Amino acid sequence: MQYPQRIALLITCLVAIGLISFTNTKPIQNKLDYSGSNGLFIEYKDGLQIKWITNKEDSGLITLRTLDNTVIKKGRTSSSRSHSFNVNHTIDEPIFLEIGGENSEKKTIKLRPKSKLENAIYRNVDSIYVVGDVHGRYNQLTNLLHKSNLINSDLEWIGGKAHLVFLGDLFDRGDDVTKVLWFIYELEEKARLKGGKVHVVLGNHEIMVMSKDLRYLSRKEASIPFAHGVTYDYLFHPNKSLLGAWLSKKASVIKIDNAILAHGGVVDLGTPSINDFNKTTTEYMQKEAFLDLMKEHADSTKYDANEWATIQNHFYHPDSPFWFRGYVYQDTLAPQLNAMLRKYNAKLHVVAHTPQETITERYKGKLLTTDLNDAATELLLLVRDKKKYHRFKINGEGKINELK
């Protein structure tokens, strides 16, 4: 393809996905919001390669500073909508990053060192809030958490020692996936400092995006990597991106007291313990073969065929905890559910993945479903006493109903 044709094709793609549009051959501003964390991408490259977007042509401004406000690096980019700045700095201690434009909104985010594999077993938790599939619905999510008295109007944590579980599928469909991820990344630290805990449990859409299945991106999300000169999956590379490295250390299954929580559902993890399954998941996510699971085939893969098949089976088997829907679709799997609960010394299983009109109980209350047709408009609240969990659902208006 000739160079002019390539340029024409690129412009066509950008117009199609909405990053730019033209009227009478003049660019006009897109109505979608890319400012702040909406389009922020941090790559581990020569220290930190920090990329962000402003809603209008502007000189980009960036500052990194320590928690005591000592400036590490300060810079400016030329006038553009997309901005990139390299900082020869390793995040060994938490730091503040401020990005924006000379005449544009500015956003400050607290960045942390790379995390270790999340613990999967928690005890003596009095209150558990569970949000099913979010799918990039930032406004609905923050409203729900606010009405549930977990955050205030400034998005600060007010949930005390409560545990908040995001049960997978933060990715895809909605316009604000990247913004949701940065919000949860920040909320995780805010909760920790107040004695609470935020959990992110991996769902099938996290796995899909990171392994190059990009069929369900919104127009806005699809335009972000074009602005940064990368592919969408690369924004979440498990080794080369800050958000990807953060996600790759998240659990796939967790247990809080006597409740097992997973995105799809647990039948048999095939490992001696929940921690073993999560460790295997993280190890597989560091392998190159994982990144190409949706671009390769077993009979022609460039990777070791046995290793590729093992990894593919771990993440994409229909009975894996990322994908299983049987407990919600069928009412005849009580033996399997009971066997799983006995194996892990639990009494309750909480799942998402399979949308319902509202949060529901199944299998005589041993299974709770949290995925909704209207995503992020209800959450589950479990309040523990000495003998059991009292079960409630809270909607986007703050109304609390007990599950019966």
Coordinates of C-alpha atoms in Angstrom, one line a residue:
M1 CA 0.0 0.0 0.0
Q2 CA 1.3 3.5 -0.9
Y3 CA 2.0 6.0 1.8
P4 CA -0.9 8.4 0.9
Q5 CA -3.2 5.4 0.9
R6 CA -2.0 4.5 4.4
I7 CA -2.7 8.0 5.6
A8 CA -6.2 8.0 4.1
L9 CA -6.9 4.6 5.6
L10 CA -5.8 5.8 9.0
I11 CA -7.9 8.9 8.8
T12 CA -10.9 6.8 7.8
C13 CA -10.4 4.5 10.8
L14 CA -10.1 7.5 13.2
V15 CA -13.3 9.0 11.8
A16 CA -15.1 5.7 12.0
I17 CA -14.2 5.2 15.7
G18 CA -14.9 8.8 16.6
L19 CA -11.5 10.2 17.6
I20 CA -11.8 12.8 15.0
S21 CA -14.6 14.0 12.7
F22 CA -14.8 16.4 9.8
T23 CA -17.3 19.1 8.7
N24 CA -16.4 20.9 5.5
T25 CA -13.0 19.3 5.8
K26 CA -12.3 21.0 9.1
P27 CA -11.8 18.9 12.3
I28 CA -14.3 19.5 15.1
Q29 CA -14.1 18.4 18.7
N30 CA -15.5 15.1 19.6
K31 CA -18.2 15.2 22.3
L32 CA -16.8 12.2 24.1
D33 CA -14.8 13.0 27.2
Y34 CA -11.1 11.8 27.0
S35 CA -9.7 14.1 29.7
G36 CA -8.0 13.1 32.9
S37 CA -8.1 9.3 33.5
N38 CA -10.4 8.7 30.6
G39 CA -7.5 8.2 28.2
L40 CA -4.5 7.8 30.6
F41 CA -2.0 5.1 29.6
I42 CA 1.2 4.4 31.6
E43 CA 3.7 2.1 30.0
Y44 CA 6.8 0.7 31.7
K45 CA 9.3 1.8 29.1
D46 CA 12.6 3.6 29.9
G47 CA 11.1 4.3 33.3
L48 CA 7.6 5.5 32.7
Q49 CA 6.1 6.5 29.4
I50 CA 3.0 8.5 30.3
K51 CA 0.3 9.2 27.7
W52 CA -2.9 11.1 28.0
I53 CA -5.5 13.0 26.0
T54 CA -7.1 16.4 26.3
N55 CA -10.5 17.2 24.9
K56 CA -9.1 20.1 22.8
E57 CA -5.8 21.1 21.2
D58 CA -3.7 22.2 24.1
S59 CA -0.2 22.2 25.5
G60 CA 0.0 19.2 27.8
L61 CA 1.2 19.6 31.4
I62 CA 2.6 16.9 33.6
T63 CA 4.1 16.8 37.1
L64 CA 5.3 13.9 39.2
R65 CA 6.0 14.5 42.9
T66 CA 6.6 12.6 46.1
L67 CA 4.0 12.3 48.8
D68 CA 5.6 15.2 50.6
N69 CA 5.2 17.3 47.4
T70 CA 8.9 17.3 46.3
V71 CA 8.9 17.6 42.5
I72 CA 10.4 14.5 40.7
K73 CA 9.8 15.8 37.2
K74 CA 7.8 18.5 35.5
G75 CA 7.2 18.9 31.8
R76 CA 5.2 20.3 29.0
T77 CA 4.2 18.8 25.6
S78 CA 3.5 20.6 22.3
S79 CA -0.1 21.6 21.5
S80 CA -2.1 18.5 20.5
R81 CA -4.9 16.4 21.8
S82 CA -2.7 13.4 22.5
H83 CA 0.3 13.8 24.7
S84 CA 3.3 11.7 25.6
F85 CA 6.0 12.3 28.2
N86 CA 8.8 10.0 29.3
V87 CA 10.1 10.0 32.9
N88 CA 13.2 8.1 33.9
H89 CA 11.7 7.0 37.2
T90 CA 10.8 3.7 38.8
I91 CA 7.9 3.6 41.2
D92 CA 9.6 2.2 44.3
E93 CA 7.4 4.3 46.6
P94 CA 4.0 5.9 46.0
I95 CA 4.0 9.1 44.0
F96 CA 1.5 11.7 42.7
L97 CA 1.0 12.1 39.0
E98 CA -0.8 15.2 37.7
I99 CA -1.7 15.4 34.0
G100 CA -3.8 17.8 31.9
G101 CA -3.3 20.8 29.7
E102 CA -2.5 24.5 30.0
N103 CA -6.2 25.3 29.4
S104 CA -7.7 21.9 30.2
E105 CA -8.9 20.0 33.2
K106 CA -6.1 18.5 35.4
K107 CA -6.2 15.1 37.1
T108 CA -4.0 13.9 40.0
I109 CA -3.6 10.2 40.6
K110 CA -1.6 8.4 43.3
L111 CA 0.6 5.8 41.7
R112 CA 1.9 2.8 43.6
P113 CA 4.7 0.2 43.1
K114 CA 3.8 -3.0 41.4
S115 CA 1.7 -5.2 43.6
K116 CA 2.2 -8.9 44.5
L117 CA -0.4 -11.6 43.9
E118 CA -3.6 -10.8 45.8
N119 CA -4.4 -12.9 48.8
A120 CA -7.6 -14.9 48.2
I121 CA -8.7 -15.9 51.7
Y122 CA -10.1 -13.4 54.2
R123 CA -11.7 -14.0 57.7
N124 CA -13.7 -12.0 60.2
V125 CA -15.3 -9.6 57.7
D126 CA -18.5 -8.1 59.0
S127 CA -19.8 -6.4 55.8
I128 CA -19.3 -7.5 52.2
Y129 CA -20.6 -5.4 49.3
V130 CA -20.5 -7.1 45.9
V131 CA -20.9 -5.4 42.5
G132 CA -21.5 -7.7 39.5
D133 CA -20.5 -6.8 35.9
V134 CA -19.8 -3.1 35.5
H135 CA -18.9 -3.0 31.8
G136 CA -17.5 0.5 31.8
R137 CA -20.5 2.2 33.3
Y138 CA -18.7 4.8 35.4
N139 CA -21.7 7.1 36.2
Q140 CA -23.9 4.2 37.3
L141 CA -21.1 2.7 39.4
T142 CA -20.1 5.8 41.3
N143 CA -23.8 6.7 41.9
L144 CA -24.4 3.2 43.2
L145 CA -21.4 3.3 45.6
H146 CA -22.4 6.8 46.7
K147 CA -26.0 5.8 47.5
S148 CA -24.7 2.7 49.3
N149 CA -22.6 5.0 51.6
L150 CA -19.3 3.5 50.4
I151 CA -18.0 6.7 48.8
N152 CA -18.9 10.4 49.3
S153 CA -19.5 13.0 46.6
D154 CA -15.7 13.6 46.3
L155 CA -15.2 9.8 45.6
E156 CA -13.5 9.3 48.9
W157 CA -13.9 6.0 50.8
I158 CA -16.4 6.3 53.7
G159 CA -17.1 2.5 54.0
G160 CA -15.0 2.0 57.1
K161 CA -13.8 -1.6 57.4
A162 CA -16.2 -3.0 54.8
H163 CA -15.0 -5.1 51.9
L164 CA -16.1 -4.2 48.4
V165 CA -15.9 -6.8 45.7
F166 CA -15.9 -6.1 42.0
L167 CA -16.9 -9.5 40.6
G168 CA -15.3 -9.2 37.2
D169 CA -16.2 -7.8 33.8
L170 CA -15.1 -4.2 34.3
F171 CA -14.2 -4.2 30.6
D172 CA -16.1 -3.9 27.3
R173 CA -19.4 -2.5 26.1
G174 CA -19.5 0.8 28.1
D175 CA -17.8 4.1 27.2
D176 CA -15.8 4.5 30.4
V177 CA -13.8 1.3 31.0
T178 CA -10.5 3.1 31.3
K179 CA -12.0 5.7 33.7
V180 CA -13.6 2.9 35.8
L181 CA -10.3 1.1 36.1
W182 CA -8.4 4.1 37.3
F183 CA -11.2 4.9 39.7
I184 CA -11.0 1.4 41.2
Y185 CA -7.2 1.6 41.3
E186 CA -7.5 4.8 43.3
L187 CA -10.4 3.6 45.5
E188 CA -8.4 0.4 46.4
E189 CA -5.8 2.6 48.2
K190 CA -8.3 4.9 49.7
A191 CA -10.1 2.0 51.3
R192 CA -6.9 0.4 52.6
L193 CA -5.9 3.6 54.4
K194 CA -9.3 3.7 56.1
G195 CA -9.2 0.0 57.2
G196 CA -11.4 -1.3 54.3
K197 CA -10.7 -3.5 51.4
V198 CA -11.5 -3.3 47.7
H199 CA -11.2 -6.6 45.7
V200 CA -11.1 -7.0 42.0
V201 CA -11.9 -10.5 40.8
L202 CA -11.1 -11.3 37.2
G203 CA -13.9 -12.0 34.7
N204 CA -14.0 -13.4 31.2
H205 CA -13.9 -9.9 29.6
E206 CA -10.7 -9.0 31.4
I207 CA -9.2 -12.2 30.0
M208 CA -10.6 -11.6 26.5
V209 CA -9.2 -8.1 26.2
M210 CA -5.8 -9.0 27.5
S211 CA -5.6 -12.0 25.1
K212 CA -6.7 -9.9 22.1
D213 CA -10.5 -10.6 21.8
L214 CA -11.5 -7.0 21.1
R215 CA -15.0 -7.5 19.7
Y216 CA -16.9 -5.7 22.4
L217 CA -15.1 -2.3 22.7
S218 CA -17.2 0.9 22.6
R219 CA -16.3 3.5 20.1
K220 CA -14.7 5.7 22.7
E221 CA -12.6 3.0 24.2
A222 CA -11.5 1.8 20.7
S223 CA -10.2 5.3 19.9
I224 CA -7.9 5.6 22.9
P225 CA -5.1 3.3 21.7
F226 CA -5.2 5.0 18.3
A227 CA -4.4 8.3 20.0
H228 CA -1.4 6.6 21.8
G229 CA -0.1 4.6 18.8
V230 CA -0.8 1.2 20.3
T231 CA -3.4 -1.6 20.2
Y232 CA -6.1 -1.8 22.8
D233 CA -4.9 -5.0 24.4
Y234 CA -1.4 -3.3 24.8
L235 CA -3.0 -0.7 27.1
F236 CA -3.4 -3.6 29.6
H237 CA -0.2 -5.7 28.8
P238 CA 0.5 -7.7 32.0
N239 CA 4.2 -6.8 32.0
K240 CA 4.4 -3.5 30.1
S241 CA 1.5 -1.5 31.4
L242 CA 0.7 -0.2 34.9
L243 CA -2.9 -1.2 34.7
G244 CA -2.2 -4.5 33.1
A245 CA 0.4 -5.4 35.7
W246 CA -2.1 -4.4 38.4
L247 CA -4.8 -6.5 36.9
S248 CA -2.6 -9.5 36.4
K249 CA -2.0 -9.8 40.1
K250 CA -5.8 -10.0 40.9
A251 CA -7.5 -13.1 42.1
S252 CA -9.9 -15.2 40.0
V253 CA -11.6 -16.7 43.0
I254 CA -11.7 -15.4 46.6
K255 CA -13.1 -16.7 49.8
I256 CA -14.4 -14.3 52.5
D257 CA -15.3 -16.2 55.7
N258 CA -17.7 -18.9 54.4
A259 CA -18.5 -17.4 51.0
I260 CA -16.8 -18.3 47.7
L261 CA -16.9 -15.5 45.1
A262 CA -16.1 -15.9 41.4
H263 CA -17.2 -14.3 38.2
G264 CA -18.8 -17.2 36.5
G265 CA -19.0 -20.0 39.0
V266 CA -16.8 -22.7 40.5
V267 CA -17.3 -26.3 39.7
D268 CA -13.9 -27.8 40.2
L269 CA -10.8 -25.6 40.0
G270 CA -8.5 -28.6 39.4
T271 CA -6.1 -27.4 42.0
P272 CA -5.6 -28.3 45.7
S273 CA -6.7 -24.8 46.8
I274 CA -8.1 -21.5 45.7
N275 CA -4.7 -19.9 46.2
D276 CA -3.1 -22.5 43.9
F277 CA -5.6 -21.7 41.2
N278 CA -5.0 -17.9 41.5
K279 CA -1.2 -18.4 41.5
T280 CA -1.4 -20.5 38.3
T281 CA -3.6 -17.8 36.7
T282 CA -1.1 -15.1 37.4
E283 CA 1.8 -17.2 36.2
Y284 CA 0.0 -18.0 32.9
M285 CA -0.8 -14.3 32.4
Q286 CA 3.0 -13.5 32.3
K287 CA 3.6 -15.9 29.4
E288 CA 3.6 -14.7 25.8
A289 CA 1.3 -17.4 24.8
F290 CA -1.5 -15.9 26.9
L291 CA -1.3 -12.7 25.0
D292 CA -2.1 -14.5 21.7
L293 CA -4.8 -17.0 22.9
M294 CA -7.3 -15.4 20.5
K295 CA -4.8 -15.0 17.6
E296 CA -3.4 -18.6 17.6
H297 CA -4.8 -22.1 16.9
A298 CA -3.8 -25.3 18.5
D299 CA -2.8 -26.9 15.2
S300 CA -0.7 -23.9 14.0
T301 CA 0.5 -22.0 17.1
K302 CA 4.0 -20.7 17.1
Y303 CA 4.2 -21.6 20.8
D304 CA 4.7 -25.0 22.3
A305 CA 1.4 -26.7 21.4
N306 CA 0.9 -28.4 24.8
E307 CA 1.7 -25.3 26.7
W308 CA -0.7 -23.2 24.5
A309 CA -3.5 -25.8 24.9
T310 CA -3.0 -25.9 28.7
I311 CA -3.2 -22.1 29.0
Q312 CA -6.1 -21.8 26.6
N313 CA -8.0 -24.5 28.6
H314 CA -7.3 -22.7 31.9
F315 CA -8.8 -19.4 30.7
Y316 CA -11.4 -20.5 28.1
H317 CA -12.8 -23.8 29.2
P318 CA -16.6 -23.4 29.6
D319 CA -16.5 -24.8 33.1
S320 CA -13.7 -22.4 34.2
P321 CA -14.7 -19.8 36.9
F322 CA -14.4 -17.1 34.2
W323 CA -17.1 -18.7 32.0
F324 CA -19.4 -21.2 33.8
R325 CA -23.1 -20.3 33.7
G326 CA -24.6 -23.7 34.8
Y327 CA -25.7 -22.7 38.3
V328 CA -27.8 -19.9 36.9
Y329 CA -29.1 -21.5 33.8
Q330 CA -30.0 -24.9 35.5
D331 CA -31.6 -25.9 38.7
T332 CA -30.3 -29.5 38.7
L333 CA -26.7 -28.9 39.8
A334 CA -27.2 -29.0 43.6
P335 CA -24.8 -32.0 43.9
Q336 CA -22.0 -30.2 42.1
L337 CA -22.6 -27.0 44.1
N338 CA -22.7 -28.8 47.4
A339 CA -19.6 -30.8 46.6
M340 CA -17.7 -27.6 45.7
L341 CA -18.8 -25.8 48.9
R342 CA -17.8 -28.9 51.0
K343 CA -14.3 -29.0 49.3
Y344 CA -13.6 -25.4 50.2
N345 CA -15.4 -25.5 53.6
A346 CA -17.9 -22.8 52.5
K347 CA -21.7 -22.4 52.7
L348 CA -22.4 -19.7 50.1
H349 CA -21.4 -19.1 46.5
V350 CA -21.7 -15.6 44.9
V351 CA -21.4 -15.2 41.1
A352 CA -21.9 -12.6 38.3
H353 CA -21.5 -13.2 34.5
T354 CA -25.0 -14.3 33.7
P355 CA -27.4 -11.3 33.7
Q356 CA -30.7 -11.3 35.6
E357 CA -33.3 -8.6 36.2
T358 CA -32.3 -8.2 39.8
I359 CA -30.0 -9.8 42.4
T360 CA -31.4 -13.3 43.1
E361 CA -31.0 -16.3 45.4
R362 CA -31.0 -19.9 44.0
Y363 CA -30.4 -23.4 45.3
K364 CA -32.1 -22.7 48.6
G365 CA -30.0 -19.6 49.2
K366 CA -26.6 -21.3 48.6
L367 CA -26.1 -19.3 45.4
L368 CA -26.4 -15.6 44.9
T369 CA -26.3 -13.9 41.5
T370 CA -25.2 -10.3 41.0
D371 CA -25.0 -9.7 37.2
L372 CA -27.8 -7.4 36.0
N373 CA -29.4 -6.7 32.7
D374 CA -28.9 -3.0 33.6
A375 CA -25.3 -3.1 34.8
A376 CA -24.1 -1.5 38.0
T377 CA -27.6 -0.5 39.2
E378 CA -27.7 -2.8 42.2
L379 CA -25.2 -4.3 44.6
L380 CA -25.3 -7.1 47.1
L381 CA -24.7 -6.5 50.8
L382 CA -23.9 -9.4 53.2
V383 CA -23.9 -8.5 56.9
R384 CA -22.4 -11.2 59.1
D385 CA -23.6 -12.2 62.6
K386 CA -22.5 -15.2 64.6
K387 CA -24.5 -17.8 62.6
K388 CA -25.1 -16.5 59.1
Y389 CA -25.0 -13.6 56.6
H390 CA -28.0 -11.3 56.4
R391 CA -28.6 -10.6 52.7
F392 CA -29.7 -7.3 51.2
K393 CA -29.7 -5.6 47.8
I394 CA -29.2 -1.9 47.4
N395 CA -30.3 0.0 44.2
G396 CA -29.1 3.2 42.6
E397 CA -31.6 5.2 44.7
G398 CA -30.1 3.9 47.9
K399 CA -33.2 1.7 48.6
I400 CA -32.3 -1.4 50.7
N401 CA -34.3 -4.6 50.4
E402 CA -33.7 -7.9 52.2
L403 CA -33.3 -10.9 50.0
K404 CA -36.0 -13.5 50.9

